[in-house]
């Protein structure tokens, strides 16, 4: 452990939030969640968040993939390990990537157990369509805290024709509500609700005992999550449901432009940034 990661002498190590702590927030103070993919970002977010999600969105945000389908288990482990090095207080949850749990409970357990062992994270997240509840229950019964995910499920976008809001008609809304209730009954400690109308988010939140974490699902949920890079304005375009709290793309562009100008004008490095040999004698 590095000196930076160690608590000061005489101080007690800070207790990390757990699945039980998050579940106990149902109907109480909103649960604050953001995504994190690396140690420095996790360290910066840790004091402000209850839960950090190592989302499979890392494939699009960090690796430039067109969707989350190409994300691998190895990628999630690598980024999960980095986030665990940076975060000390927040609960850390790892997204299980496409193809790592759909074949059945046994496959899911083997891969989830690997992720938790190799990262030290406190839970995993699964996208929960029809039939997923059996896998969730299997994992929970074997000691793996599970966060569910209903509504718009990014890993299903190829089959469903892209990123589209869900639950617009009653049949689809009823299916999403049923998925959420089944996930809750199976023992999920929280459920992400993505890309649904306010009315459906409110129905789901009222129907389940686990806290709901909204993303594009209105303030009717028990908490909120955003992709941190969207919230910080690192991209030219952000979804409608995102509020930009910064313009990091502009800041980075301005800093890089100034650096390039200083290098070309030989203003960088200056004397203060240069090493010199010791003078003899």
Short mmCIF file of C-alpha atoms in Angstrom, two decimals:
data_model
loop_
_atom_site.label_atom_id
_atom_site.label_comp_id
_atom_site.label_asym_id
_atom_site.label_seq_id
_atom_site.Cartn_x
_atom_site.Cartn_y
_atom_site.Cartn_z
CA UNK A 1 0.00 0.00 0.00
CA UNK A 2 1.36 3.44 -0.90
CA UNK A 3 1.86 6.14 1.69
CA UNK A 4 -0.99 8.11 0.11
CA UNK A 5 -3.40 5.21 0.56
CA UNK A 6 -2.52 4.67 4.23
CA UNK A 7 -4.54 6.41 6.96
CA UNK A 8 -2.62 8.93 9.12
CA UNK A 9 -0.86 7.51 12.18
CA UNK A 10 -3.27 7.06 15.07
CA UNK A 11 -6.34 7.31 12.81
CA UNK A 12 -8.79 4.47 12.43
CA UNK A 13 -9.25 3.15 8.88
CA UNK A 14 -12.46 4.48 7.34
CA UNK A 15 -15.23 1.90 7.03
CA UNK A 16 -16.32 1.41 3.46
CA UNK A 17 -20.05 1.52 2.75
CA UNK A 18 -21.65 -1.87 2.15
CA UNK A 19 -24.64 -3.33 0.33
CA UNK A 20 -26.55 -3.25 3.62
CA UNK A 21 -25.81 0.46 4.04
CA UNK A 22 -27.06 1.23 0.53
CA UNK A 23 -30.19 -0.89 0.94
CA UNK A 24 -30.99 0.85 4.23
CA UNK A 25 -31.24 4.17 2.36
CA UNK A 26 -34.56 3.15 0.75
CA UNK A 27 -36.93 6.09 1.06
CA UNK A 28 -34.33 8.13 2.97
CA UNK A 29 -31.50 10.41 1.91
CA UNK A 30 -30.90 9.99 -1.84
CA UNK A 31 -28.07 7.63 -2.78
CA UNK A 32 -25.31 9.49 -4.66
CA UNK A 33 -23.58 7.38 -7.33
CA UNK A 34 -21.14 8.07 -10.17
CA UNK A 35 -19.03 5.93 -12.47
CA UNK A 36 -15.26 5.59 -12.05
CA UNK A 37 -12.69 3.75 -14.16
CA UNK A 38 -9.32 4.77 -12.67
CA UNK A 39 -7.65 5.44 -9.33
CA UNK A 40 -7.27 9.26 -9.49
CA UNK A 41 -10.90 9.78 -10.48
CA UNK A 42 -12.09 7.38 -7.79
CA UNK A 43 -10.04 9.24 -5.19
CA UNK A 44 -11.54 12.58 -6.26
CA UNK A 45 -15.12 11.28 -6.20
CA UNK A 46 -14.86 9.15 -3.07
CA UNK A 47 -15.67 11.85 -0.50
CA UNK A 48 -18.85 12.83 -2.34
CA UNK A 49 -20.35 9.49 -3.38
CA UNK A 50 -22.04 6.62 -1.59
CA UNK A 51 -21.38 4.22 -4.45
CA UNK A 52 -18.90 4.16 -7.33
CA UNK A 53 -19.81 1.99 -10.31
CA UNK A 54 -17.06 0.59 -12.50
CA UNK A 55 -19.43 0.56 -15.44
CA UNK A 56 -19.02 -1.34 -18.67
CA UNK A 57 -19.49 2.14 -20.14
CA UNK A 58 -15.68 2.16 -19.78
CA UNK A 59 -15.65 0.55 -23.22
CA UNK A 60 -17.17 3.64 -24.80
CA UNK A 61 -15.81 6.33 -22.46
CA UNK A 62 -12.19 5.17 -22.18
CA UNK A 63 -11.58 2.71 -25.01
CA UNK A 64 -13.63 4.37 -27.76
CA UNK A 65 -15.86 1.39 -28.51
CA UNK A 66 -19.21 2.04 -30.26
CA UNK A 67 -21.14 0.24 -27.50
CA UNK A 68 -20.56 -1.93 -24.43
CA UNK A 69 -20.70 -5.30 -26.21
CA UNK A 70 -16.94 -5.54 -26.76
CA UNK A 71 -16.05 -5.06 -23.09
CA UNK A 72 -14.28 -8.08 -21.58
CA UNK A 73 -14.07 -9.53 -18.10
CA UNK A 74 -10.36 -8.73 -18.06
CA UNK A 75 -11.10 -5.06 -18.76
CA UNK A 76 -13.57 -4.90 -15.88
CA UNK A 77 -11.10 -6.54 -13.50
CA UNK A 78 -8.30 -4.16 -14.51
CA UNK A 79 -10.41 -1.02 -14.08
CA UNK A 80 -12.02 -2.41 -10.92
CA UNK A 81 -8.61 -2.89 -9.33
CA UNK A 82 -7.68 0.69 -10.20
CA UNK A 83 -10.87 2.13 -8.67
CA UNK A 84 -10.40 0.11 -5.50
CA UNK A 85 -6.94 1.64 -5.11
CA UNK A 86 -8.40 5.14 -5.29
CA UNK A 87 -11.62 4.83 -3.28
CA UNK A 88 -11.60 4.38 0.48
CA UNK A 89 -15.17 5.14 1.61
CA UNK A 90 -17.66 4.56 -1.19
CA UNK A 91 -19.03 1.11 -2.01
CA UNK A 92 -17.47 -0.10 -5.28
CA UNK A 93 -19.63 -2.15 -7.66
CA UNK A 94 -18.37 -3.77 -10.88
CA UNK A 95 -20.50 -4.18 -14.00
CA UNK A 96 -20.53 -7.73 -15.33
CA UNK A 97 -19.89 -7.46 -19.07
CA UNK A 98 -21.94 -8.93 -21.89
CA UNK A 99 -21.51 -12.70 -22.17
CA UNK A 100 -20.20 -13.21 -18.64
CA UNK A 101 -23.46 -14.22 -16.92
CA UNK A 102 -26.24 -14.90 -19.43
CA UNK A 103 -25.53 -18.62 -19.86
CA UNK A 104 -26.85 -19.42 -16.40
CA UNK A 105 -26.31 -19.13 -12.66
CA UNK A 106 -23.20 -21.33 -12.58
CA UNK A 107 -21.40 -19.29 -15.24
CA UNK A 108 -22.47 -16.09 -13.50
CA UNK A 109 -21.19 -17.25 -10.12
CA UNK A 110 -17.81 -18.32 -11.48
CA UNK A 111 -17.25 -14.98 -13.21
CA UNK A 112 -18.67 -12.82 -10.40
CA UNK A 113 -16.55 -14.66 -7.84
CA UNK A 114 -13.47 -14.04 -9.97
CA UNK A 115 -14.26 -10.32 -10.25
CA UNK A 116 -14.79 -9.93 -6.52
CA UNK A 117 -11.67 -11.92 -5.61
CA UNK A 118 -9.39 -10.11 -8.04
CA UNK A 119 -10.68 -6.58 -7.38
CA UNK A 120 -11.86 -6.63 -3.76
CA UNK A 121 -15.05 -4.82 -4.81
CA UNK A 122 -18.17 -5.00 -2.65
CA UNK A 123 -20.67 -6.03 -5.31
CA UNK A 124 -21.51 -6.63 -8.96
CA UNK A 125 -24.17 -5.28 -11.31
CA UNK A 126 -26.19 -7.34 -13.78
CA UNK A 127 -28.62 -6.16 -16.43
CA UNK A 128 -31.89 -7.86 -15.56
CA UNK A 129 -34.33 -8.75 -18.29
CA UNK A 130 -36.94 -11.52 -18.16
CA UNK A 131 -35.52 -14.64 -16.53
CA UNK A 132 -32.55 -12.98 -14.82
CA UNK A 133 -34.02 -13.27 -11.33
CA UNK A 134 -32.93 -16.90 -10.98
CA UNK A 135 -29.31 -15.87 -11.53
CA UNK A 136 -29.59 -12.95 -9.12
CA UNK A 137 -31.00 -15.21 -6.40
CA UNK A 138 -28.28 -17.82 -7.03
CA UNK A 139 -25.57 -15.20 -6.58
CA UNK A 140 -27.10 -13.58 -3.51
CA UNK A 141 -27.56 -16.96 -1.82
CA UNK A 142 -23.84 -17.57 -2.31
CA UNK A 143 -22.72 -14.32 -0.75
CA UNK A 144 -22.40 -12.00 -3.75
CA UNK A 145 -24.16 -8.62 -3.37
CA UNK A 146 -26.00 -7.86 -6.62
CA UNK A 147 -27.22 -4.57 -8.04
CA UNK A 148 -29.83 -5.03 -10.74
CA UNK A 149 -30.44 -2.90 -13.84
CA UNK A 150 -33.79 -2.56 -15.62
CA UNK A 151 -35.33 -0.34 -18.29
CA UNK A 152 -32.91 0.65 -21.02
CA UNK A 153 -30.26 -2.08 -20.89
CA UNK A 154 -27.16 -1.05 -22.90
CA UNK A 155 -26.04 -4.65 -23.45
CA UNK A 156 -29.29 -5.29 -25.34
CA UNK A 157 -29.06 -2.32 -27.69
CA UNK A 158 -27.95 -4.35 -30.72
CA UNK A 159 -31.02 -6.56 -30.41
CA UNK A 160 -33.30 -3.62 -29.66
CA UNK A 161 -32.04 -1.21 -32.33
CA UNK A 162 -30.02 1.27 -30.32
CA UNK A 163 -30.28 3.41 -27.20
CA UNK A 164 -33.99 4.18 -26.87
CA UNK A 165 -36.16 5.21 -23.93
CA UNK A 166 -38.18 2.29 -22.57
CA UNK A 167 -41.65 1.77 -21.20
CA UNK A 168 -43.44 4.12 -23.56
CA UNK A 169 -46.41 1.76 -23.94
CA UNK A 170 -48.15 -0.12 -21.14
CA UNK A 171 -47.06 -3.56 -22.27
CA UNK A 172 -43.39 -2.60 -22.21
CA UNK A 173 -43.82 -0.67 -18.96
CA UNK A 174 -45.47 -3.69 -17.33
CA UNK A 175 -42.60 -5.94 -18.39
CA UNK A 176 -40.01 -3.54 -16.94
CA UNK A 177 -41.97 -3.31 -13.70
CA UNK A 178 -42.17 -7.11 -13.58
CA UNK A 179 -38.38 -7.36 -14.17
CA UNK A 180 -37.76 -4.91 -11.32
CA UNK A 181 -40.07 -6.76 -8.92
CA UNK A 182 -38.47 -10.12 -9.76
CA UNK A 183 -34.98 -8.64 -9.29
CA UNK A 184 -36.04 -7.21 -5.94
CA UNK A 185 -37.57 -10.49 -4.77
CA UNK A 186 -34.36 -12.29 -5.79
CA UNK A 187 -32.43 -10.18 -3.29
CA UNK A 188 -30.76 -7.33 -5.19
CA UNK A 189 -29.60 -4.64 -2.76
CA UNK A 190 -30.35 -1.85 -5.28
CA UNK A 191 -31.73 -1.51 -8.79
CA UNK A 192 -30.57 0.89 -11.50
CA UNK A 193 -33.53 2.20 -13.53
CA UNK A 194 -32.41 3.65 -16.85
CA UNK A 195 -34.18 5.59 -19.58
CA UNK A 196 -37.80 5.41 -18.46
CA UNK A 197 -40.54 8.00 -17.98
CA UNK A 198 -41.11 9.55 -14.56
CA UNK A 199 -44.40 7.72 -14.04
CA UNK A 200 -42.83 4.29 -14.55
CA UNK A 201 -39.84 5.17 -12.36
CA UNK A 202 -42.26 6.18 -9.61
CA UNK A 203 -44.20 2.92 -9.97
CA UNK A 204 -41.03 0.85 -9.78
CA UNK A 205 -39.70 2.77 -6.78
CA UNK A 206 -42.96 2.25 -4.91
CA UNK A 207 -43.16 -1.45 -5.81
CA UNK A 208 -39.69 -2.62 -4.73
CA UNK A 209 -38.03 -2.77 -1.33
CA UNK A 210 -34.55 -2.08 -2.73
CA UNK A 211 -33.54 1.53 -3.44
CA UNK A 212 -33.85 2.54 -7.09
CA UNK A 213 -30.95 4.41 -8.69
CA UNK A 214 -32.08 6.52 -11.61
CA UNK A 215 -30.23 7.44 -14.79
CA UNK A 216 -32.55 9.25 -17.14
CA UNK A 217 -35.42 8.11 -14.92
CA UNK A 218 -36.37 11.33 -13.06
CA UNK A 219 -36.09 12.38 -9.43
CA UNK A 220 -38.71 9.79 -8.46
CA UNK A 221 -35.91 7.28 -7.74
CA UNK A 222 -34.17 6.74 -4.40
CA UNK A 223 -30.82 7.88 -5.83
CA UNK A 224 -29.08 8.97 -9.00
CA UNK A 225 -26.10 7.91 -11.11
CA UNK A 226 -24.41 9.50 -14.11
CA UNK A 227 -21.41 8.63 -16.23
CA UNK A 228 -18.81 10.90 -14.65
CA UNK A 229 -17.22 11.89 -17.96
CA UNK A 230 -20.62 13.05 -19.24
CA UNK A 231 -21.26 15.05 -16.08
CA UNK A 232 -17.82 16.67 -16.32
CA UNK A 233 -18.31 17.64 -19.96
CA UNK A 234 -15.50 15.63 -21.53
CA UNK A 235 -17.45 15.01 -24.74
CA UNK A 236 -19.03 17.35 -27.29
CA UNK A 237 -22.41 15.63 -26.95
CA UNK A 238 -24.20 14.40 -23.85
CA UNK A 239 -27.58 12.71 -23.44
CA UNK A 240 -30.62 14.83 -22.64
CA UNK A 241 -30.82 13.57 -19.07
CA UNK A 242 -27.26 14.65 -18.21
CA UNK A 243 -26.51 17.94 -16.50
CA UNK A 244 -23.00 19.22 -17.24
CA UNK A 245 -21.32 20.39 -14.06
CA UNK A 246 -18.03 21.28 -15.79
CA UNK A 247 -16.47 21.70 -19.22
CA UNK A 248 -13.35 19.56 -18.97
CA UNK A 249 -13.13 19.18 -22.74
CA UNK A 250 -12.74 22.95 -23.00
CA UNK A 251 -10.26 23.07 -20.12
CA UNK A 252 -8.13 20.30 -21.66
CA UNK A 253 -8.23 21.95 -25.09
CA UNK A 254 -7.16 25.29 -23.64
CA UNK A 255 -4.33 23.74 -21.59
CA UNK A 256 -3.04 21.68 -24.52
CA UNK A 257 -3.11 24.73 -26.79
CA UNK A 258 -1.13 26.79 -24.28
CA UNK A 259 1.40 23.97 -23.83
CA UNK A 260 1.86 23.61 -27.59
CA UNK A 261 2.35 27.37 -27.96
CA UNK A 262 4.95 27.45 -25.15
CA UNK A 263 6.90 24.51 -26.62
CA UNK A 264 6.98 26.02 -30.10
CA UNK A 265 8.07 29.38 -28.69
CA UNK A 266 10.71 27.65 -26.50
CA UNK A 267 9.10 29.09 -23.37
CA UNK A 268 8.79 25.56 -21.97
CA UNK A 269 10.73 24.17 -20.23
CA UNK A 270 12.00 27.29 -18.47
CA UNK A 271 14.92 27.44 -16.07
CA UNK A 272 12.71 26.55 -13.08
CA UNK A 273 11.71 23.32 -14.84
CA UNK A 274 15.23 22.33 -15.84
CA UNK A 275 17.92 20.25 -14.06
CA UNK A 276 21.52 21.58 -14.03
CA UNK A 277 24.82 19.98 -13.15
CA UNK A 278 26.38 20.98 -9.86
CA UNK A 279 29.10 23.56 -10.19
CA UNK A 280 32.53 22.23 -9.26
CA UNK A 281 33.98 23.30 -5.92
#
